[in-house]
Tab-separated table of C-alpha atoms in Angstrom:
chain	number	residue	atom	x	y	z
R	12	MET	CA	83.107	266.824	93.105
R	13	HIS	CA	84.606	263.808	90.874
R	14	LYS	CA	87.756	262.742	91.697
R	15	GLU	CA	89.839	260.356	89.074
R	16	HIS	CA	91.766	257.009	90.446
R	17	HIS	CA	94.964	256.620	87.650
R	18	VAL	CA	97.648	254.576	89.072
R	19	THR	CA	100.615	256.277	90.563
R	20	SER	CA	103.047	254.065	92.535
R	21	SER	CA	106.109	255.651	93.886
R	22	GLU	CA	109.409	255.424	93.085
R	23	ILE	CA	110.591	254.227	95.655
R	24	ILE	CA	108.147	251.541	96.196
R	25	ARG	CA	109.415	250.750	92.128
R	26	ASP	CA	113.031	250.569	92.924
R	27	VAL	CA	111.911	247.784	96.234
R	28	VAL	CA	110.294	245.860	93.527
R	29	ILE	CA	113.073	245.672	90.524
R	30	GLY	CA	115.197	244.728	93.728
R	31	MET	CA	113.229	242.246	96.232
R	32	SER	CA	112.213	240.308	92.843
R	33	ASP	CA	115.319	239.353	91.343
R	34	GLY	CA	116.417	239.132	94.640
R	35	LEU	CA	114.272	236.347	95.510
R	36	THR	CA	114.049	235.061	92.706
R	37	VAL	CA	118.390	234.198	91.286
R	38	PRO	CA	119.652	233.634	94.632
R	39	PHE	CA	116.752	231.198	95.003
R	40	ALA	CA	117.602	229.250	92.385
R	41	LEU	CA	121.507	229.352	92.013
R	42	ALA	CA	121.062	228.047	95.353
R	43	ALA	CA	118.738	225.211	93.986
R	44	GLY	CA	120.880	224.647	91.083
R	45	LEU	CA	123.855	224.212	93.848
R	46	SER	CA	121.929	221.447	95.395
R	47	GLY	CA	121.645	219.690	92.325
R	48	ALA	CA	125.186	218.809	92.058
R	49	VAL	CA	127.492	219.853	95.385
R	50	SER	CA	126.290	217.978	98.963
R	51	SER	CA	127.373	220.751	101.580
R	52	SER	CA	125.330	223.693	102.344
R	53	ALA	CA	128.586	225.556	103.114
R	54	LEU	CA	129.434	225.944	99.508
R	55	ILE	CA	125.979	226.928	98.580
R	56	VAL	CA	125.882	229.313	101.333
R	57	THR	CA	129.286	230.990	100.252
R	58	ALA	CA	128.388	230.933	96.286
R	59	GLY	CA	125.120	232.469	97.429
R	60	ILE	CA	125.981	234.840	99.694
R	61	ALA	CA	128.427	236.118	96.580
R	62	GLU	CA	126.058	236.092	94.398
R	63	ILE	CA	124.141	238.778	96.074
R	64	VAL	CA	127.121	241.172	97.136
R	65	ALA	CA	127.940	240.809	93.440
R	66	GLY	CA	124.238	241.060	91.998
R	67	SER	CA	122.809	244.459	94.916
R	68	ILE	CA	126.669	246.294	93.836
R	69	ALA	CA	125.139	245.804	90.089
R	70	MET	CA	121.641	246.279	89.858
R	71	GLY	CA	122.255	249.811	93.122
R	72	LEU	CA	125.332	250.849	91.256
R	73	GLY	CA	123.486	250.036	87.783
R	74	GLY	CA	120.627	251.787	89.125
R	75	PHE	CA	122.633	254.574	90.481
R	76	LEU	CA	124.291	255.635	87.264
R	77	ALA	CA	121.196	254.953	85.195
R	78	GLY	CA	119.286	257.778	87.324
R	79	ARG	CA	122.776	260.186	86.396
R	80	THR	CA	122.899	258.893	82.875
R	81	GLU	CA	119.000	260.550	83.017
R	82	VAL	CA	119.566	264.276	83.942
R	83	ASP	CA	122.474	263.880	81.965
R	84	HIS	CA	120.297	263.278	79.239
R	85	TYR	CA	118.009	265.680	80.382
R	86	ASN	CA	120.192	268.792	80.913
R	87	SER	CA	121.780	268.614	77.464
R	88	GLU	CA	118.083	267.888	75.431
R	89	LEU	CA	117.631	271.501	77.668
R	90	LYS	CA	120.361	273.382	76.732
R	91	ARG	CA	120.123	272.410	73.041
R	92	GLU	CA	115.528	273.105	73.057
R	93	TYR	CA	117.114	276.751	74.612
R	94	ASN	CA	118.961	276.990	71.598
R	95	GLU	CA	116.798	276.029	69.471
R	96	VAL	CA	114.355	278.303	70.401
R	97	GLU	CA	116.890	281.240	70.297
R	98	GLN	CA	118.414	280.024	66.712
R	99	VAL	CA	115.232	278.472	64.519
R	100	PRO	CA	111.959	279.763	66.550
R	101	GLU	CA	110.235	279.324	63.386
R	102	GLN	CA	111.184	276.080	63.245
R	103	GLU	CA	110.589	274.802	66.381
R	104	LYS	CA	107.086	276.907	66.065
R	105	ALA	CA	106.724	274.403	63.222
R	106	GLU	CA	106.927	271.324	65.511
R	107	VAL	CA	104.484	272.703	68.387
R	108	LYS	CA	101.749	273.087	65.791
R	109	GLU	CA	103.044	269.502	64.641
R	110	VAL	CA	101.980	268.412	68.217
R	111	PHE	CA	98.137	269.618	67.525
R	112	ALA	CA	97.574	268.622	64.026
R	113	GLY	CA	98.318	265.057	65.401
R	114	PHE	CA	95.071	265.505	67.343
R	115	GLY	CA	93.834	267.676	64.459
R	116	LEU	CA	93.231	270.190	65.704
R	117	SER	CA	92.600	273.563	63.434
R	118	VAL	CA	95.526	275.436	61.499
R	119	GLY	CA	94.444	278.413	63.176
R	120	LEU	CA	94.122	277.260	66.201
R	121	GLN	CA	97.725	275.623	66.191
R	122	ASP	CA	99.071	279.412	65.373
R	123	GLN	CA	97.212	280.862	68.078
R	124	ILE	CA	99.249	277.486	70.038
R	125	ALA	CA	102.367	278.174	68.976
R	126	ASP	CA	101.995	282.394	68.965
R	127	GLU	CA	101.108	282.395	73.050
R	128	LEU	CA	103.974	279.617	73.636
R	129	SER	CA	106.449	281.142	72.322
R	130	LYS	CA	106.215	284.536	74.312
R	131	ASP	CA	107.586	282.708	77.358
R	132	LYS	CA	110.900	281.069	76.433
R	133	LYS	CA	110.929	279.045	79.506
R	134	LYS	CA	107.438	277.583	79.419
R	135	TRP	CA	107.519	277.115	75.589
R	136	VAL	CA	111.264	274.871	76.523
R	137	ASP	CA	109.183	272.701	79.225
R	138	PHE	CA	106.508	272.329	76.483
R	139	MET	CA	109.063	270.787	73.644
R	140	MET	CA	110.971	269.254	76.739
R	141	LYS	CA	107.612	267.212	78.049
R	142	TYR	CA	105.352	267.172	74.633
R	143	GLU	CA	107.955	266.674	71.396
R	144	LEU	CA	110.541	264.483	73.169
R	145	GLY	CA	108.595	262.415	76.220
R	146	LEU	CA	111.153	263.571	78.923
R	147	GLU	CA	109.878	264.477	82.475
R	148	GLU	CA	112.568	266.346	84.567
R	149	PRO	CA	114.034	263.738	86.233
R	150	ASN	CA	114.899	264.357	90.429
R	151	PRO	CA	118.626	264.526	90.689
R	152	ASN	CA	118.426	263.293	94.026
R	153	ARG	CA	116.909	260.043	93.274
R	154	ALA	CA	119.665	258.567	91.585
R	155	THR	CA	121.533	257.690	94.948
R	156	LYS	CA	118.416	257.072	96.951
R	157	SER	CA	116.999	254.672	94.335
R	158	ALA	CA	120.919	252.746	94.046
R	159	PHE	CA	120.586	252.103	97.813
R	160	THR	CA	116.880	251.283	97.886
R	161	ILE	CA	117.128	248.191	95.237
R	162	GLY	CA	120.844	247.694	95.953
R	163	VAL	CA	118.784	246.140	100.162
R	164	SER	CA	115.543	244.989	98.774
R	165	TYR	CA	118.327	242.879	96.532
R	166	ILE	CA	119.838	241.647	99.603
R	167	VAL	CA	117.399	241.492	101.548
R	168	GLY	CA	115.423	239.381	99.185
R	169	GLY	CA	118.686	237.059	99.142
R	170	ILE	CA	118.896	235.990	102.277
R	171	ILE	CA	115.344	234.381	101.973
R	172	PRO	CA	116.121	231.505	100.148
R	173	LEU	CA	119.891	231.955	101.503
R	174	SER	CA	118.800	231.137	105.210
R	175	PRO	CA	117.567	227.617	105.531
R	176	TYR	CA	121.532	226.058	104.021
R	177	LEU	CA	122.976	228.375	107.368
R	178	ILE	CA	120.864	226.146	109.100
R	179	ILE	CA	120.596	222.735	107.666
R	180	HIS	CA	123.982	221.025	106.584
R	181	THR	CA	122.549	219.010	103.636
R	182	ALA	CA	121.986	220.498	100.616
R	183	GLN	CA	119.537	218.686	99.563
R	184	GLU	CA	117.906	218.872	102.751
R	185	ALA	CA	117.889	222.640	103.055
R	186	LEU	CA	116.606	222.799	99.270
R	187	TYR	CA	113.106	222.103	100.422
R	188	TYR	CA	112.958	224.337	103.136
R	189	SER	CA	113.782	226.722	100.825
R	190	CYS	CA	111.248	225.973	97.959
R	191	GLY	CA	109.049	226.482	100.532
R	192	VAL	CA	109.942	229.538	102.428
R	193	THR	CA	111.119	231.623	99.022
R	194	LEU	CA	107.684	230.181	96.941
R	195	ILE	CA	105.640	231.471	100.388
R	196	CYS	CA	107.820	234.762	99.670
R	197	LEU	CA	107.288	235.664	96.044
R	198	PHE	CA	104.080	234.576	96.378
R	199	ILE	CA	103.149	237.398	99.346
R	200	PHE	CA	105.254	239.594	97.408
R	201	GLY	CA	104.282	238.892	93.549
R	202	TYR	CA	100.619	239.583	95.259
R	203	PHE	CA	101.656	243.159	97.414
R	204	LYS	CA	103.647	244.294	94.013
R	205	SER	CA	100.410	243.422	92.211
R	206	LYS	CA	98.231	245.534	94.610
R	207	LEU	CA	100.443	248.000	94.425
R	208	THR	CA	100.632	248.299	90.765
R	209	GLY	CA	96.414	248.186	89.647
R	210	GLN	CA	97.453	244.611	88.490
R	211	PRO	CA	94.811	241.623	89.173
R	212	ALA	CA	97.105	240.671	92.845
R	213	LEU	CA	95.858	236.471	92.648
R	214	SER	CA	97.624	236.154	88.536
R	215	GLY	CA	100.057	238.153	89.402
R	216	ALA	CA	101.555	237.149	92.462
R	217	PHE	CA	101.256	233.010	90.049
R	218	LYS	CA	103.165	234.926	87.419
R	219	VAL	CA	106.166	235.201	90.209
R	220	VAL	CA	106.150	232.251	91.358
R	221	VAL	CA	106.207	230.736	88.135
R	222	ILE	CA	109.591	232.410	87.359
R	223	GLY	CA	110.959	231.814	90.167
R	224	ALA	CA	110.062	228.336	90.409
R	225	LEU	CA	110.987	227.940	86.292
R	226	ALA	CA	114.458	229.816	86.844
R	227	ALA	CA	115.321	227.140	89.791
R	228	GLY	CA	114.009	223.713	88.356
R	229	ALA	CA	115.807	224.836	84.969
R	230	ALA	CA	119.626	225.932	87.318
R	231	PHE	CA	119.134	222.864	89.062
R	232	GLY	CA	118.550	220.343	85.928
R	233	MET	CA	121.426	222.037	84.272
R	234	ALA	CA	123.287	221.602	87.161
R	235	LYS	CA	122.393	217.653	87.546
R	236	LEU	CA	123.643	217.555	83.840
R	237	ILE	CA	126.780	219.238	83.972
R	238	ASN	CA	127.932	216.776	86.746
R	239	GLY	CA	126.682	213.945	84.966
R	240	GLY	CA	123.370	213.418	86.447
X	7	MET	CA	115.498	271.707	56.160
X	8	HIS	CA	116.848	272.144	59.351
X	9	LYS	CA	117.355	269.041	61.090
X	10	GLU	CA	117.049	267.510	64.756
X	11	HIS	CA	118.724	265.005	66.099
X	12	HIS	CA	117.383	264.029	68.986
X	13	VAL	CA	118.494	261.251	71.239
X	14	THR	CA	116.860	257.880	69.958
X	15	SER	CA	117.991	254.562	71.156
X	16	SER	CA	115.730	251.824	69.572
X	17	GLU	CA	114.206	249.612	72.607
X	18	ILE	CA	116.211	246.094	70.973
X	19	ILE	CA	119.397	247.954	72.080
X	20	ARG	CA	118.110	248.745	75.169
X	21	ASP	CA	117.083	245.009	75.907
X	22	VAL	CA	120.444	244.010	75.022
X	23	VAL	CA	122.268	246.702	76.962
X	24	ILE	CA	119.720	245.389	79.867
X	25	GLY	CA	120.313	242.187	79.350
X	26	MET	CA	124.287	241.826	78.842
X	27	SER	CA	125.509	244.425	81.006
X	28	ASP	CA	124.328	242.593	83.790
X	29	GLY	CA	125.179	239.422	82.416
X	30	LEU	CA	128.678	240.378	81.693
X	31	THR	CA	128.667	241.782	85.443
X	32	VAL	CA	126.727	239.167	87.502
X	33	PRO	CA	128.346	235.554	86.380
X	34	PHE	CA	131.409	237.682	86.117
X	35	ALA	CA	131.713	238.197	90.569
X	36	LEU	CA	130.087	235.131	91.094
X	37	ALA	CA	132.838	233.449	89.395
X	38	ALA	CA	135.819	235.677	91.141
X	39	GLY	CA	133.796	235.274	94.915
X	40	LEU	CA	133.938	231.599	94.385
X	41	SER	CA	137.539	231.707	93.292
X	42	GLY	CA	137.839	232.595	96.627
X	43	ALA	CA	136.902	230.054	97.639
X	44	VAL	CA	137.482	227.148	96.008
X	45	SER	CA	140.406	225.515	93.706
X	46	SER	CA	138.000	223.269	91.717
X	47	SER	CA	137.485	225.730	88.193
X	48	ALA	CA	134.646	222.703	87.503
X	49	LEU	CA	132.414	223.908	90.941
X	50	ILE	CA	132.849	227.389	89.577
X	51	VAL	CA	131.749	226.650	86.207
X	52	THR	CA	127.937	224.525	87.668
X	53	ALA	CA	127.580	227.389	89.545
X	54	GLY	CA	128.542	230.126	86.590
X	55	ILE	CA	125.860	228.316	84.310
X	56	ALA	CA	123.805	227.667	87.063
X	57	GLU	CA	123.293	231.254	87.404
X	58	ILE	CA	123.813	232.177	83.285
X	59	VAL	CA	120.359	229.906	83.502
X	60	ALA	CA	118.626	231.470	86.629
X	61	GLY	CA	119.058	235.288	85.643
X	62	SER	CA	118.377	234.247	81.955
X	63	ILE	CA	115.279	233.275	82.878
X	64	ALA	CA	114.957	235.486	86.097
X	65	MET	CA	115.609	238.686	82.987
X	66	GLY	CA	113.757	237.132	79.964
X	67	LEU	CA	110.280	236.036	81.557
X	68	GLY	CA	110.201	239.273	83.871
X	69	GLY	CA	110.543	241.617	80.832
X	70	PHE	CA	108.409	239.515	79.307
X	71	LEU	CA	105.568	239.787	82.344
X	72	ALA	CA	106.658	243.476	81.955
X	73	GLY	CA	105.819	244.428	78.945
X	74	ARG	CA	102.234	242.178	79.238
X	75	THR	CA	101.548	244.309	82.229
X	76	GLU	CA	102.095	247.612	80.387
X	77	VAL	CA	99.595	246.605	77.495
X	78	ASP	CA	97.044	245.571	80.345
X	79	HIS	CA	97.558	248.929	82.237
X	80	TYR	CA	97.505	250.867	78.728
X	81	ASN	CA	93.745	249.204	77.855
X	82	SER	CA	92.399	249.808	80.998
X	83	GLU	CA	93.504	252.941	81.180
X	84	LEU	CA	92.095	253.598	77.731
X	85	LYS	CA	88.963	252.023	78.743
X	86	ARG	CA	88.892	254.731	81.776
X	87	GLU	CA	88.936	258.049	79.736
X	88	TYR	CA	86.401	256.593	77.334
X	89	ASN	CA	83.781	256.186	80.014
X	90	GLU	CA	85.176	260.055	81.330
X	91	VAL	CA	84.848	261.413	78.441
X	92	GLU	CA	81.518	259.886	77.515
X	93	GLN	CA	80.028	260.495	81.505
X	94	VAL	CA	82.352	263.465	82.667
X	95	PRO	CA	83.089	265.394	79.382
X	96	GLU	CA	83.136	269.038	81.302
X	97	GLN	CA	85.729	267.537	83.599
X	98	GLU	CA	88.041	265.795	81.221
X	99	LYS	CA	87.181	269.349	79.319
X	100	ALA	CA	88.847	270.676	82.793
X	101	GLU	CA	92.041	268.642	82.776
X	102	VAL	CA	92.706	268.967	78.789
X	103	LYS	CA	92.446	273.450	80.488
X	104	GLU	CA	94.642	272.849	83.473
X	105	VAL	CA	97.690	270.941	81.282
X	106	PHE	CA	97.554	274.469	79.168
X	107	ALA	CA	97.424	276.437	82.215
X	108	GLY	CA	99.993	274.578	82.792
X	109	PHE	CA	101.832	276.049	79.997
X	110	GLY	CA	100.961	279.788	80.873
X	111	LEU	CA	98.230	279.903	78.039
X	112	SER	CA	95.174	282.145	78.267
X	113	VAL	CA	91.911	280.245	79.562
X	114	GLY	CA	90.126	281.833	76.015
X	115	LEU	CA	92.672	279.536	74.151
X	116	GLN	CA	92.276	276.670	76.615
X	117	ASP	CA	88.467	277.005	76.114
X	118	GLN	CA	88.726	277.469	72.190
X	119	ILE	CA	91.689	273.663	72.528
X	120	ALA	CA	88.979	271.378	74.890
X	121	ASP	CA	86.307	272.652	72.583
X	122	GLU	CA	88.107	271.817	69.097
X	123	LEU	CA	89.400	268.436	71.202
X	124	SER	CA	86.693	267.115	72.650
X	125	LYS	CA	84.377	267.103	69.122
X	126	ASP	CA	86.946	263.601	68.377
X	127	LYS	CA	86.317	261.632	70.848
X	128	LYS	CA	89.517	259.133	69.762
X	129	LYS	CA	91.602	262.560	69.453
X	130	TRP	CA	90.780	263.424	72.619
X	131	VAL	CA	91.066	260.058	74.949
X	132	ASP	CA	94.539	260.118	72.260
X	133	PHE	CA	95.931	263.004	74.356
X	134	MET	CA	94.348	262.270	77.862
X	135	MET	CA	96.677	259.172	77.183
X	136	LYS	CA	99.380	261.064	76.147
X	137	TYR	CA	99.824	264.200	77.857
X	138	GLU	CA	97.277	263.929	81.185
X	139	LEU	CA	99.119	259.607	82.414
X	140	GLY	CA	102.514	259.836	80.095
X	141	LEU	CA	101.575	257.112	78.465
X	142	GLU	CA	102.321	256.178	75.475
X	143	GLU	CA	100.659	252.944	73.765
X	144	PRO	CA	102.963	249.507	74.233
X	145	ASN	CA	103.811	247.348	70.718
X	146	PRO	CA	101.786	244.351	72.539
X	147	ASN	CA	104.176	241.768	70.442
X	148	ARG	CA	107.123	243.886	72.009
X	149	ALA	CA	106.966	241.962	75.046
X	150	THR	CA	108.123	238.656	73.920
X	151	LYS	CA	110.863	240.299	71.994
X	152	SER	CA	112.401	241.855	74.474
X	153	ALA	CA	111.965	238.799	76.947
X	154	PHE	CA	113.808	237.005	73.594
X	155	THR	CA	116.394	239.667	73.221
X	156	ILE	CA	117.359	240.555	77.274
X	157	GLY	CA	117.564	236.123	77.790
X	158	VAL	CA	120.090	235.754	74.875
X	159	SER	CA	121.801	238.643	75.587
X	160	TYR	CA	122.133	237.602	79.578
X	161	ILE	CA	123.540	234.197	77.881
X	162	VAL	CA	125.894	235.661	75.601
X	163	GLY	CA	127.152	238.133	78.548
X	164	GLY	CA	127.503	235.333	81.223
X	165	ILE	CA	130.200	233.366	79.061
X	166	ILE	CA	132.137	235.567	78.588
X	167	PRO	CA	133.450	235.461	82.011
X	168	LEU	CA	133.016	231.936	82.201
X	169	SER	CA	135.240	230.811	79.519
X	170	PRO	CA	138.486	231.127	80.875
X	171	TYR	CA	137.272	228.584	83.610
X	172	LEU	CA	136.353	226.189	81.027
X	173	ILE	CA	139.816	225.723	79.910
X	174	ILE	CA	141.414	226.223	82.660
X	175	HIS	CA	141.209	223.880	85.931
X	176	THR	CA	142.961	225.455	88.335
X	177	ALA	CA	139.967	228.798	89.865
X	178	GLN	CA	142.464	231.279	90.796
X	179	GLU	CA	144.447	230.782	87.418
X	180	ALA	CA	141.114	230.689	85.825
X	181	LEU	CA	140.381	234.368	87.232
X	182	TYR	CA	142.881	236.073	85.840
X	183	TYR	CA	142.128	235.078	82.668
X	184	SER	CA	138.670	235.713	83.471
X	185	CYS	CA	139.407	238.977	84.736
X	186	GLY	CA	140.940	240.061	82.089
X	187	VAL	CA	138.616	239.354	79.806
X	188	THR	CA	135.176	240.595	81.199
X	189	LEU	CA	136.661	244.194	81.380
X	190	ILE	CA	137.968	244.436	78.692
X	191	CYS	CA	134.523	243.261	77.321
X	192	LEU	CA	132.767	245.325	79.444
X	193	PHE	CA	134.436	248.514	78.612
X	194	ILE	CA	133.971	247.829	74.842
X	195	PHE	CA	130.574	246.985	76.053
X	196	GLY	CA	130.219	250.735	77.821
X	197	TYR	CA	131.608	252.594	75.276
X	198	PHE	CA	129.242	251.408	72.335
X	199	LYS	CA	126.249	251.460	74.992
X	200	SER	CA	127.600	254.774	76.272
X	201	LYS	CA	127.554	255.868	72.501
X	202	LEU	CA	124.104	254.676	71.332
X	203	THR	CA	123.007	256.642	74.261
X	204	GLY	CA	124.214	259.513	73.785
X	205	GLN	CA	126.826	259.743	76.880
X	206	PRO	CA	130.507	260.672	76.383
X	207	ALA	CA	131.750	257.066	75.694
X	208	LEU	CA	135.170	256.864	77.228
X	209	SER	CA	133.692	258.074	80.508
X	210	GLY	CA	130.300	256.423	80.563
X	211	ALA	CA	133.045	252.806	79.501
X	212	PHE	CA	135.072	253.275	82.613
X	213	LYS	CA	132.107	253.857	84.757
X	214	VAL	CA	130.849	249.982	82.821
X	215	VAL	CA	134.313	248.488	83.803
X	216	VAL	CA	134.423	250.395	88.153
X	217	ILE	CA	130.884	248.509	88.881
X	218	GLY	CA	131.719	245.070	87.179
X	219	ALA	CA	135.592	245.097	89.220
X	220	LEU	CA	133.513	246.268	92.404
X	221	ALA	CA	131.122	243.976	91.772
X	222	ALA	CA	133.986	241.323	91.361
X	223	GLY	CA	136.124	242.407	94.212
X	224	ALA	CA	133.355	242.265	97.188
X	225	ALA	CA	131.758	239.153	95.829
X	226	PHE	CA	136.281	238.016	96.630
X	227	GLY	CA	136.357	239.500	99.755
X	228	MET	CA	133.558	237.909	100.447
X	229	ALA	CA	133.614	234.707	99.848
X	230	LYS	CA	137.373	234.930	101.268
X	231	LEU	CA	135.907	236.320	104.774
X	232	ILE	CA	133.539	233.498	104.711
X	233	ASN	CA	135.910	230.700	104.432
X	234	GLY	CA	138.080	231.877	106.932
X	235	GLY	CA	139.971	234.390	105.124
């Protein structure tokens, strides 16, 4: 039997990718930037941890609320569609026909589809939700899990660039190790992320590294500039 | 004529929301966190600007690459579908029927739809892309605009919580003003964001404020803890 291999990356992986890619990049660039302005690693660790705490809460809770909003939005549109198939069924049938007119089906066939579909209100509404409005039913439990996964991934990602500053007391020296370890991790991360989303792995990895390096370089340069170079 | 008022927020607004909600929250929380550990505003300004630079690049470029990836993904799936309707048309017809079987249409009607649809290969592939795979054709120019909008929104958002530290030299004093101005801005931002996405505006605004306050409070507490309270 013929089997299709379309790309479907799981939602958990998507959340890990979202959290970790920002977690690796932003605390890394912040620490690099501060290394251009202060010499004590202790201060950079404080700033880095404050950033990781702030970023993980903002992203995690942000993800949670976005998920909740999606569920609310879906439910309110669902209610509206149920009302509409009750109150203006002819209008809703015309909308079903419009969908198929768009794909060049004959008027006769459009009518048949609309008639058959309208016999089962639940399926009719399902059809309108999915194909008129483009809305998939969200999983109500996903918001919590998603928040947690994104938040934890951000923390895990953020600890990596910060770790050299925990061990080495001179910021400028720690910066070299932070760059080394983070760019390697960004490369590995970008490689697997690209593999999982069905993109060319090497160029994907390279892109992720470039974003991290650019962000860190720009933050470093800006911090030096503010402090009179 | 009956008119439907389904919610459609424009893509630019979505990008502004993405950039600004993180821009207002994370630099705010970072500055608040550092205010718990250092007394000089100058250092907080340096860290804050380094963070804004890093965050706007990471988010902006991240958005740009995500957009490019979406275009690439769409095009590779499109090519695959064209190959499939050429090489395994019966299998693809069966997939069309499956879609409509899911909505409870009769087998006879499923056959008619598959037959009519398969007469025009372009429309057939369009149908498969949209309804089997759930993929909308992305606008190839959007990635650049999206990157720019997200990046600039992050910078605009980030400057707000940082501005009191630019004027007031004692960090602990600047913190009060930063909290005041940022929480007000988060409220206004959350209010309009909720309006635009069709959510209850007041509770939406409240949620955004709570995330910001929690992130800042946690960052402050953590920074105090690291520095021995």
